[in-house]
Each structure stands twice: as C-alpha cells, then as structure tokens.
XYZ file of C-alpha atoms in Angstrom:
531
model
C 151.143 16.793 59.097
C 149.197 13.197 58.314
C 146.138 11.382 59.687
C 148.471 9.338 61.617
C 150.359 11.938 63.644
C 149.626 12.817 67.693
C 148.037 15.638 69.316
C 151.816 16.817 70.143
C 153.141 16.572 66.743
C 150.078 18.774 65.549
C 150.887 21.100 68.249
C 154.243 21.388 67.133
C 153.377 21.655 63.442
C 151.230 24.887 63.936
C 153.154 26.606 65.954
C 155.690 26.049 62.973
C 153.358 27.296 60.403
C 152.615 30.382 62.808
C 156.028 31.849 61.622
C 154.804 31.630 57.690
C 151.292 32.086 58.074
C 148.475 33.835 59.895
C 148.487 32.902 63.649
C 144.683 32.798 63.993
C 144.389 30.252 60.991
C 147.304 27.766 62.199
C 145.492 27.833 66.021
C 142.355 27.200 64.135
C 144.034 24.254 62.173
C 145.124 23.329 65.273
C 141.872 23.317 67.409
C 140.129 21.229 64.347
C 142.396 19.210 64.142
C 143.182 17.922 67.887
C 139.208 18.049 68.915
C 138.271 14.478 68.393
C 134.776 15.533 66.883
C 136.024 18.330 64.855
C 139.101 16.363 63.183
C 135.986 14.034 61.657
C 135.257 16.668 59.288
C 138.986 17.359 58.627
C 139.757 13.330 58.249
C 136.924 12.762 56.095
C 137.682 15.293 53.278
C 140.640 14.276 53.400
C 141.972 10.572 52.029
C 140.739 7.960 54.121
C 142.203 4.404 53.956
C 145.494 6.029 52.238
C 149.104 5.384 53.494
C 150.470 8.742 54.287
C 153.248 8.445 51.452
C 150.575 7.115 48.854
C 148.279 10.501 49.939
C 151.482 12.574 49.905
C 152.153 11.457 46.397
C 148.448 11.661 44.890
C 148.030 15.051 46.158
C 151.384 16.064 44.526
C 149.793 14.445 41.088
C 146.809 16.473 41.316
C 148.623 20.052 41.714
C 150.310 18.819 38.430
C 147.970 16.934 36.310
C 144.475 17.033 38.011
C 142.800 14.961 35.444
C 145.261 12.192 35.707
C 143.471 10.923 39.499
C 140.603 9.901 36.854
C 142.745 6.899 36.155
C 143.568 6.098 39.321
C 142.948 2.753 40.694
C 142.453 0.630 43.693
C 141.904 3.482 45.949
C 138.904 3.512 48.716
C 135.748 5.049 47.428
C 135.552 8.417 49.558
C 139.506 9.117 48.769
C 138.992 8.512 45.126
C 135.869 10.802 45.169
C 137.869 14.024 47.394
C 140.506 13.538 44.731
C 137.987 13.696 41.664
C 136.129 17.018 43.616
C 139.283 18.364 43.789
C 140.038 17.697 40.105
C 136.806 19.618 38.966
C 138.809 22.911 39.920
C 140.798 22.630 36.755
C 137.601 22.503 34.718
C 137.433 25.456 32.287
C 135.500 27.269 29.407
C 137.341 25.080 27.006
C 136.638 21.800 28.658
C 135.147 19.216 26.063
C 130.999 18.536 26.936
C 131.002 14.769 26.123
C 134.325 14.147 28.568
C 132.870 16.581 31.142
C 129.612 14.850 31.732
C 130.996 11.371 31.160
C 133.272 12.835 34.505
C 130.211 13.573 36.601
C 128.607 10.435 35.628
C 131.962 8.575 37.102
C 131.468 11.141 40.455
C 127.647 9.961 40.681
C 128.139 6.293 40.507
C 130.828 6.752 43.252
C 128.659 8.564 45.811
C 126.239 5.700 45.992
C 129.194 3.364 46.438
C 130.188 5.112 49.573
C 129.747 2.323 52.862
C 129.737 4.410 55.619
C 131.059 1.341 57.817
C 133.992 1.170 55.391
C 134.893 4.791 55.922
C 134.357 4.626 60.042
C 137.071 1.241 59.719
C 139.881 3.602 57.900
C 139.202 6.149 60.153
C 139.331 4.654 63.205
C 142.805 2.490 62.078
C 144.262 6.044 61.540
C 143.246 7.227 65.091
C 144.282 4.006 66.679
C 147.864 5.430 65.612
C 147.429 8.438 66.088
C 145.842 8.237 69.720
C 142.900 9.738 69.302
C 139.743 8.162 70.287
C 137.651 5.936 68.016
C 134.605 7.093 66.014
C 132.001 4.980 67.560
C 128.598 5.821 66.346
C 127.919 5.184 62.421
C 125.339 8.063 62.531
C 128.146 10.632 63.188
C 129.889 9.274 59.894
C 126.753 9.435 58.015
C 126.258 13.040 58.885
C 129.579 14.139 57.841
C 129.193 11.992 54.369
C 126.190 13.791 53.900
C 128.061 17.306 54.327
C 130.545 15.679 51.900
C 128.110 15.273 49.208
C 126.877 18.355 49.306
C 130.390 19.687 48.786
C 130.611 17.430 45.493
C 127.002 18.694 43.981
C 128.842 22.153 44.854
C 132.278 21.354 43.513
C 130.748 20.428 40.106
C 128.225 23.104 39.924
C 130.912 25.389 40.197
C 132.956 23.767 37.150
C 129.523 24.155 35.261
C 129.145 27.567 36.147
C 132.415 28.047 34.193
C 131.377 26.945 31.177
C 129.355 28.630 27.929
C 125.791 28.393 28.564
C 125.427 26.299 25.630
C 128.173 23.986 26.885
C 126.123 23.841 30.200
C 123.121 22.951 28.543
C 124.822 20.063 26.594
C 126.574 18.736 29.726
C 123.287 18.440 31.584
C 121.679 17.394 28.701
C 124.276 14.233 28.138
C 124.395 13.203 31.528
C 120.900 12.807 32.447
C 120.488 11.259 29.640
C 122.925 8.578 29.898
C 122.614 8.001 33.502
C 118.605 7.487 33.139
C 118.705 5.662 29.937
C 116.709 8.428 28.583
C 114.550 9.125 31.480
C 113.701 4.949 31.930
C 116.020 4.413 34.663
C 116.596 6.066 38.633
C 119.534 8.361 38.418
C 122.092 8.714 41.222
C 121.276 10.703 43.918
C 123.732 13.428 43.243
C 122.357 13.439 39.419
C 118.950 14.272 41.020
C 120.465 17.019 42.926
C 122.500 18.920 40.158
C 119.180 18.677 37.911
C 117.632 20.470 41.075
C 119.742 23.174 41.355
C 119.702 23.236 37.377
C 116.062 23.938 37.670
C 116.191 27.265 39.753
C 118.829 28.651 37.994
C 116.958 28.171 34.539
C 113.930 28.996 36.024
C 114.332 32.493 34.841
C 115.176 31.864 31.156
C 111.846 29.016 30.890
C 109.584 31.712 31.962
C 110.651 34.263 30.094
C 110.633 31.704 27.073
C 107.004 30.485 27.764
C 105.687 34.166 28.021
C 106.760 34.259 23.956
C 105.315 31.052 23.453
C 102.097 32.652 24.998
C 102.496 35.532 22.801
C 102.871 33.536 19.178
C 99.814 31.593 20.332
C 97.932 34.325 20.922
C 98.968 36.323 17.644
C 98.173 32.624 15.486
C 94.966 32.620 16.912
C 94.230 35.985 15.813
C 95.288 36.194 12.605
C 93.766 32.320 11.801
C 90.620 34.676 10.555
C 92.988 35.445 7.932
C 93.751 32.080 6.521
C 97.098 30.236 6.698
C 99.301 32.030 5.174
C 98.850 34.641 7.903
C 99.199 31.963 10.527
C 102.788 30.111 9.203
C 104.685 32.945 10.235
C 103.387 32.444 13.788
C 104.107 29.038 13.868
C 107.467 29.347 12.352
C 108.601 31.467 15.044
C 106.513 29.322 17.926
C 108.574 26.637 16.314
C 111.670 28.498 16.960
C 111.490 29.589 20.470
C 109.673 25.669 21.700
C 112.665 24.217 20.417
C 115.118 26.939 22.381
C 112.613 26.287 25.587
C 113.240 22.355 25.457
C 116.794 22.273 24.673
C 117.258 23.577 28.016
C 114.402 21.952 29.816
C 115.611 18.783 28.544
C 117.904 17.655 31.305
C 114.875 18.552 33.870
C 112.589 16.648 31.473
C 114.142 13.513 31.729
C 115.124 13.656 35.300
C 111.519 14.543 36.341
C 110.491 11.351 33.665
C 113.209 9.047 35.522
C 111.462 10.109 39.283
C 108.053 9.213 37.594
C 106.422 12.820 37.197
C 106.164 15.171 35.084
C 107.960 18.561 34.620
C 104.914 20.612 35.347
C 105.763 23.656 33.914
C 107.138 21.730 30.382
C 103.417 20.041 30.491
C 101.478 23.191 30.851
C 103.349 24.703 27.642
C 102.695 21.463 25.331
C 99.218 21.629 26.500
C 99.200 25.083 25.296
C 100.801 24.067 21.862
C 98.451 21.784 21.849
C 95.803 23.989 22.023
C 96.579 25.871 19.367
C 96.544 22.935 17.192
C 93.067 21.830 17.688
C 92.156 25.291 17.481
C 93.454 25.590 13.840
C 91.925 22.134 13.016
C 88.855 22.249 14.402
C 87.963 25.773 13.959
C 90.067 26.997 10.635
C 90.309 23.369 9.122
C 94.045 24.209 8.910
C 95.621 20.573 8.884
C 98.631 21.285 7.723
C 99.549 23.507 10.426
C 97.993 21.366 13.144
C 99.852 18.265 11.696
C 103.325 20.416 12.080
C 102.468 21.451 15.888
C 101.615 17.933 16.998
C 104.866 16.737 15.438
C 106.668 19.367 17.159
C 104.613 18.439 20.033
C 105.915 14.385 19.381
C 109.397 15.970 19.210
C 109.985 17.699 22.196
C 107.919 16.374 25.178
C 108.506 12.649 24.419
C 109.725 12.717 27.824
C 106.463 13.444 29.053
C 104.105 10.499 29.173
C 100.519 12.036 29.590
C 101.461 14.547 26.930
C 103.310 11.999 24.764
C 100.053 9.812 24.934
C 97.513 12.588 24.130
C 99.714 13.927 21.363
C 100.500 10.397 19.851
C 96.416 9.900 19.687
C 96.340 13.640 18.391
C 99.129 12.816 15.403
C 97.266 9.390 14.622
C 93.935 11.016 14.003
C 95.535 13.853 11.952
C 96.896 11.222 9.773
C 93.645 9.083 9.339
C 92.072 12.690 8.453
C 95.122 13.862 5.944
C 95.235 10.318 4.267
C 91.593 10.107 3.816
C 91.781 13.911 2.387
C 94.559 12.248 0.322
C 92.547 9.369 -1.041
C 89.431 11.764 -1.625
C 91.563 14.167 -3.637
C 92.547 11.073 -5.465
C 88.890 9.981 -6.061
C 87.765 13.097 -6.808
C 90.733 13.469 -9.385
C 89.771 10.164 -10.587
C 86.140 11.071 -10.972
C 87.342 13.875 -12.724
C 88.993 11.600 -15.306
C 86.058 9.978 -15.852
C 83.252 12.068 -16.177
C 85.219 14.170 -18.492
C 84.239 13.735 -22.060
C 83.890 15.936 -25.148
C 82.248 15.103 -28.906
C 81.784 16.969 -32.094
C 78.345 16.411 -32.973
C 76.828 17.239 -36.973
C 77.564 16.717 -40.130
C 78.837 19.923 -41.910
C 77.765 22.091 -39.056
C 79.692 20.932 -35.716
C 78.732 21.638 -31.859
C 80.319 20.352 -29.174
C 78.745 18.340 -26.445
C 81.066 18.144 -23.317
C 81.133 17.457 -19.399
C 83.575 17.723 -17.232
C 83.969 18.756 -13.108
C 82.881 22.405 -14.583
C 79.686 21.021 -15.939
C 77.984 20.680 -18.661
C 77.619 22.654 -22.200
C 75.756 22.157 -25.475
C 75.019 24.778 -28.176
C 75.712 28.104 -25.617
C 74.241 26.923 -22.949
C 76.221 25.545 -20.120
C 74.944 23.704 -16.751
C 76.971 23.567 -13.866
C 76.698 19.585 -12.530
C 75.207 20.875 -9.197
C 72.470 22.835 -10.713
C 70.720 19.848 -13.008
C 67.711 18.708 -11.571
C 66.618 16.710 -14.144
C 67.740 14.434 -16.987
C 66.044 12.035 -19.541
C 67.473 10.080 -22.793
C 66.352 7.427 -24.949
C 66.854 6.380 -28.920
C 63.587 5.957 -31.428
C 64.578 3.499 -34.064
C 63.624 4.442 -37.476
C 62.325 2.343 -40.496
C 60.803 2.711 -44.453
C 58.365 -0.386 -45.407
C 59.881 -2.772 -42.189
C 63.320 -1.748 -43.313
C 65.579 0.103 -40.650
C 66.599 3.380 -41.387
C 68.972 4.233 -38.520
C 68.118 5.707 -34.666
C 67.755 9.073 -33.396
C 68.900 9.540 -29.962
C 67.861 11.780 -27.604
C 69.501 13.503 -24.342
C 68.067 16.335 -22.506
C 69.508 17.795 -19.071
C 68.309 21.230 -17.459
C 67.761 23.114 -14.089
C 64.485 24.089 -12.819
C 64.275 27.208 -15.381
C 65.330 25.631 -18.293
C 66.935 22.691 -20.456
C 68.842 21.721 -23.261
C 68.473 19.019 -25.272
C 70.790 17.089 -27.495
C 69.669 14.709 -30.969
C 72.546 12.722 -32.630
C 73.044 9.571 -34.319
C 75.711 8.156 -33.003
C 75.166 5.084 -30.526
C 79.035 5.578 -29.670
C 78.690 8.753 -28.840
C 75.514 8.908 -27.178
C 76.602 5.894 -24.907
C 79.871 7.369 -23.623
C 78.344 10.496 -22.844
C 75.049 9.036 -20.650
C 77.307 7.042 -18.812
C 79.554 10.317 -18.100
C 76.236 11.864 -17.501
C 75.596 8.569 -14.568
C 78.604 9.335 -12.942
C 78.558 13.205 -12.894
C 74.608 13.892 -12.539
C 72.441 10.791 -11.613
C 73.739 9.404 -8.571
C 73.312 12.479 -6.752
C 69.914 12.837 -7.887
C 69.236 9.759 -6.839
C 70.874 10.545 -3.261
C 68.606 13.250 -3.451
C 65.200 11.540 -4.333
C 65.998 9.154 -1.692
C 66.436 11.741 0.749
C 63.384 13.670 -0.639
C 61.181 10.377 0.126
C 62.605 10.305 3.813
C 61.517 14.001 4.073
C 57.776 12.687 3.266
C 57.414 14.429 0.015
C 55.773 12.820 -2.686
C 57.209 13.044 -6.105
C 55.494 12.977 -9.468
C 56.604 10.940 -12.520
C 54.228 11.301 -15.444
C 50.530 9.927 -14.165
C 52.767 8.011 -10.803
C 53.445 9.401 -7.775
C 55.582 8.120 -6.047
C 55.587 7.541 -2.479
C 58.653 6.395 0.610
C 56.138 3.082 1.253
C 54.447 2.873 -2.495
C 53.334 4.315 -5.353
C 50.105 5.518 -6.560
C 49.015 4.244 -9.991
C 46.228 4.515 -12.374
C 43.359 2.226 -12.927
C 42.064 2.220 -16.403
C 38.499 1.724 -17.022
C 37.027 0.790 -20.284
C 34.252 3.327 -19.362
C 34.257 5.812 -16.832
C 36.807 7.772 -15.200
C 40.043 6.177 -14.436
C 40.756 5.735 -11.075
C 43.718 6.465 -8.851
C 45.247 3.492 -6.305
C 47.521 3.343 -3.953
C 49.607 0.174 -3.842
C 52.693 -0.697 -1.132
C 56.105 -1.855 -2.634
C 55.077 -5.549 -2.082
C 52.159 -5.134 -4.337
C 54.012 -3.875 -7.675
C 55.944 -5.527 -10.424
C 57.962 -3.506 -12.863
C 58.793 -3.838 -16.720
C 59.694 -2.170 -19.671
C 57.473 -1.571 -22.774
C 57.595 0.663 -25.922
C 60.017 2.910 -24.274
C 58.507 2.840 -21.225
C 59.510 1.916 -17.518
C 56.169 0.613 -16.268
C 54.735 0.038 -12.783
C 51.588 -1.856 -12.208
C 49.586 -4.324 -9.554
C 50.390 -7.706 -9.466
C 46.741 -8.345 -8.668
C 44.947 -6.051 -11.279
C 46.254 -6.164 -14.557
C 44.392 -2.688 -15.218
C 46.176 -0.925 -12.499
C 49.475 0.557 -14.174
C 51.710 3.119 -15.559
C 54.234 3.697 -18.060
C 56.917 6.453 -17.859
C 58.490 7.493 -20.721
C 62.106 7.265 -20.463
C 62.854 10.271 -23.234
C 59.963 12.701 -22.313
C 59.759 12.451 -18.295
C 62.889 13.572 -16.399
C 64.577 11.281 -14.374
C 62.745 8.140 -15.151
C 66.111 6.269 -15.741
C 66.711 7.146 -12.095
C 63.173 6.176 -10.599
C 64.057 2.529 -12.263
C 67.320 2.225 -10.750
C 65.861 3.433 -7.187
C 63.268 0.704 -7.929
C 65.164 -2.106 -8.817
C 68.286 -1.513 -5.914
C 64.761 -1.645 -3.639
C 63.425 -4.497 -4.971
C 67.009 -6.387 -4.693
C 66.466 -6.018 -0.881
C 63.967 -8.324 0.393
C 61.343 -6.896 3.235
C 61.755 -3.601 2.291
C 58.767 -1.509 3.417
C 60.273 1.859 2.732
C 62.688 3.751 -0.247
C 64.354 5.563 2.191
C 65.769 2.659 3.994
C 68.131 2.118 0.888
C 70.248 5.148 2.648
C 70.881 3.340 5.688
C-alpha cells in the first residue's frame, strides 16, 4: 500500500496478505493503518513528502545498495533520515571507521533540521488524498518525532555494537571530535544521546582500569623510598594504563567539555595521578618522574579545563625548576673548571700543589673544600745591601685541627692559586663570617675583636697599659702598611690595630668584608650585606 490509499484499499490488501502471512500480523497492521492516531507512527516512520512511485523506487534501491541512499538529494528531511537509519543495518564489522563517523555526523545534523510543521504539512497532504482526517495538533507530531529520534539512536547504536571494540571507540572519538571541534562547540542532540549511552556501556571497563591506576599509584608511593629506579617501572605501567583509560574515555571527555562540564571520573583519576607527581617531587625530589607524569596529564586530560589549568601551572613550575637545576649544574661545572689548578713546586725535588672540587692537596696533606676554616697568604721581599734578591710567597690553609703551609718563589703560581682559592673557599668563608656576626658572635683577628656593629681596637699608650676601645663602623678608617691590614679610629691616631696578612688567618677575607661595607653609605651592621 501507499500513504495515499484509502481505508477500503487497506482492508483489501490486508485480506490478500492474510493468505500468505500470519493472519494476526496482517490484522494488526490493518488496524494500525486505519486508526488515525496509530497511523501517525507509521506515517512518520515511512517517507512523508515523497510520492508513492518515488518511495517505491527508494525502497527498492535501499534493498540493493543501502549506502547509495547517502547520495540522494532533494528529499524531505524526515524521509531522508528514515532511509539513512535503515541503511545502518548494512554496517558490519569491516566497515571503515572514518566513513562510519562521517555517516553518523550526517544523520545527527539532519535530525536537528527536522521541522515538525513541515512534517505536519506532508502528512496532511497525503491524508487529504487517502481520506483520513488531518492531524491538527502539532504536539502529536512532536511526540512521534521524539520517539523517532530514539529509533535513530538505537539504529546507530546497533550498528556500533557490531564493530570490534577498538573500531567502536575510534568511531565515537572521531565523531565527537569533529562535531564539537575538539570540545569547543555544542554537539547535535543525537550525538549527546549516543555519548550518554556509550558512557553507560563503558563504565565497567573504566572502573576496572581506574582500580589498576590506583594500585600502580600505591605501588609507586610504597617504592619511592628505594629510589627512582624502583619507581620508574610502576610509572611505565601507569603510563600505559592511563593511556588505555583515556582512549576509551576520550569521546566522553570531549562531549562533557562541549557541554561545559568535566567528566567526573576522568577528573578524579587525573588528580590522583597529579597527587603522585607532587609527592614524588616534593617528598622524594624525583623531578624526572614528576615531569613525566605531568606531561602525561597534559596530553591525556587536555579536555578537562580545570585539570588542564592546574597541570599547566605544575608543568611551568617543574620546567622552571628543571631550568634552574640545569643552570645550577652548568654553573657548578663552570665553577669546577674555574677553581681547578695544579702546579709543580720545587727545583730538584718537586711537590704538587692542587686545588679542585675534591679539595686542596699539598705534600701528603689533603683538605676538602668545605672543611677549610682558615686561609692566609702574602709575600716577603728580600734584598742584600738594598739590591732586591726576590720574593718569598707564603700560602696557608687548614681546618680546625691542622694547617698546610706552602712556600714558593714563582709569582705566577702564587697569583693563580690565590685566585682559585678565593673562588673555591674564601667566598664561602666570607658568607659564614657574616652569618656568625648576624647571630651575635664576636670574632678575633689578632688584637682586634670584630662585632656586627663595629670593632674593638687598641689605644696604644707610651706609659701605662694599653686600652681597648670599641668603635662603630662610622668611627673607623682602614689602610695597608708593612704587610698588614690596618684599622684605626678617625678621631684618635693612637687607637688602631694592624692585622698581618701572612700570619693571621682570614685577614684578607676580613678586609674584603669591611671594604664591601664601606661602599654602602649608612650601613650600621656588617650583616646588612646579607640583604
């Protein structure tokens, strides 16, 4: 029959078919098609707006080449959709994933184009010919269309269920990715419905994979005290499981993002992995593994705006730390090159004087750089009858228990070694001296007593005992004389001390510290240099 046959014709056809088919089935069909209200469902499920002859041709073509209907043009939207929905029955396990994703998109966009008023008009035109009463209420059409949309979703879902799991996931991902432009635009209603159904069916798999992620995170934490080598295998497995999770969850994440929400299960999983990355870095200083997990989160959970923003901040912070450490290593390597020096001293029997990050060595004595607490050096010129005969240079260094003394004649070796010694040891000693003063400790240098806010000097008397006088830094001046660093009162020439460079430990460091302070106008305490 056609949509333009009247009630009498329907009854005749039903009687004829009852001779070939089940009588009850034929009577049910007759009843549905002759009752104006139940007839509406069949009309909407058929090809409204298409002539009987064209409809017969389309159905015939559909039987021979289902996918050819996708090339049809000029058909009413609902009729075209009904043909496309039928074509989904031809989808099998070998169907191309990209083509099927494109097919689903075609249907989804068409569903959004259905106009209930156009459908009402097309149905009533056929009813006017067949003699059935017209449909007056638009809400009847809308109710039937809602049911029809559920059928389209079911037809697509049935086709997807015939695909291998990996192909099904790929089709869903490609479909949602395309229609939402990567989660930026709203998807057609049919796609949202498909994703909701997909989420329900994949829930069991995602829960199982989430449990595996939690086990691996716990194992990584438990093994962290054993070092990075023990943690890495668990991070490797976590990487694989998380990627497996994301591959299945990707369509859901994209759809959620397009709707302005986060996929809750993905968000919770992402924060669990982020927590592990934070713990590995903050507690165990495993920068490499923390960066690896952060990069994984950036890659897999970019569709979760809240997570993505936090992870981006984590990545920037870790990148800064990595850059700082890389620079620190470079500076440390440069510093190591700058302080490394080795020289042979002696005419016939030579001894080796060496300095490096491993320490300082001379004549069987070795000191690590950090153990050295005192240094001193200087030169003494010699002459005979006023004629210069050379200079003897002295360098001494040691810890709290012992000291090594080097004497040499070559100024070049002396100058080079002092330069290395200053970089390797003296800069640290200067800082430690300032910290000691800041803590309120006083330091002796020969006859002088160094304070944070000044220095105690000696007032020299021709008769009677000398006196000790405490001066602020604004009350003193400095100079060099006779191989000594001199500090004296500005107002009393008899109040002063001379501290030998060669014989008193750390005199050179004291001089550098005071000269630095004098370059800071208004400075009252030496420890202010630490600021």
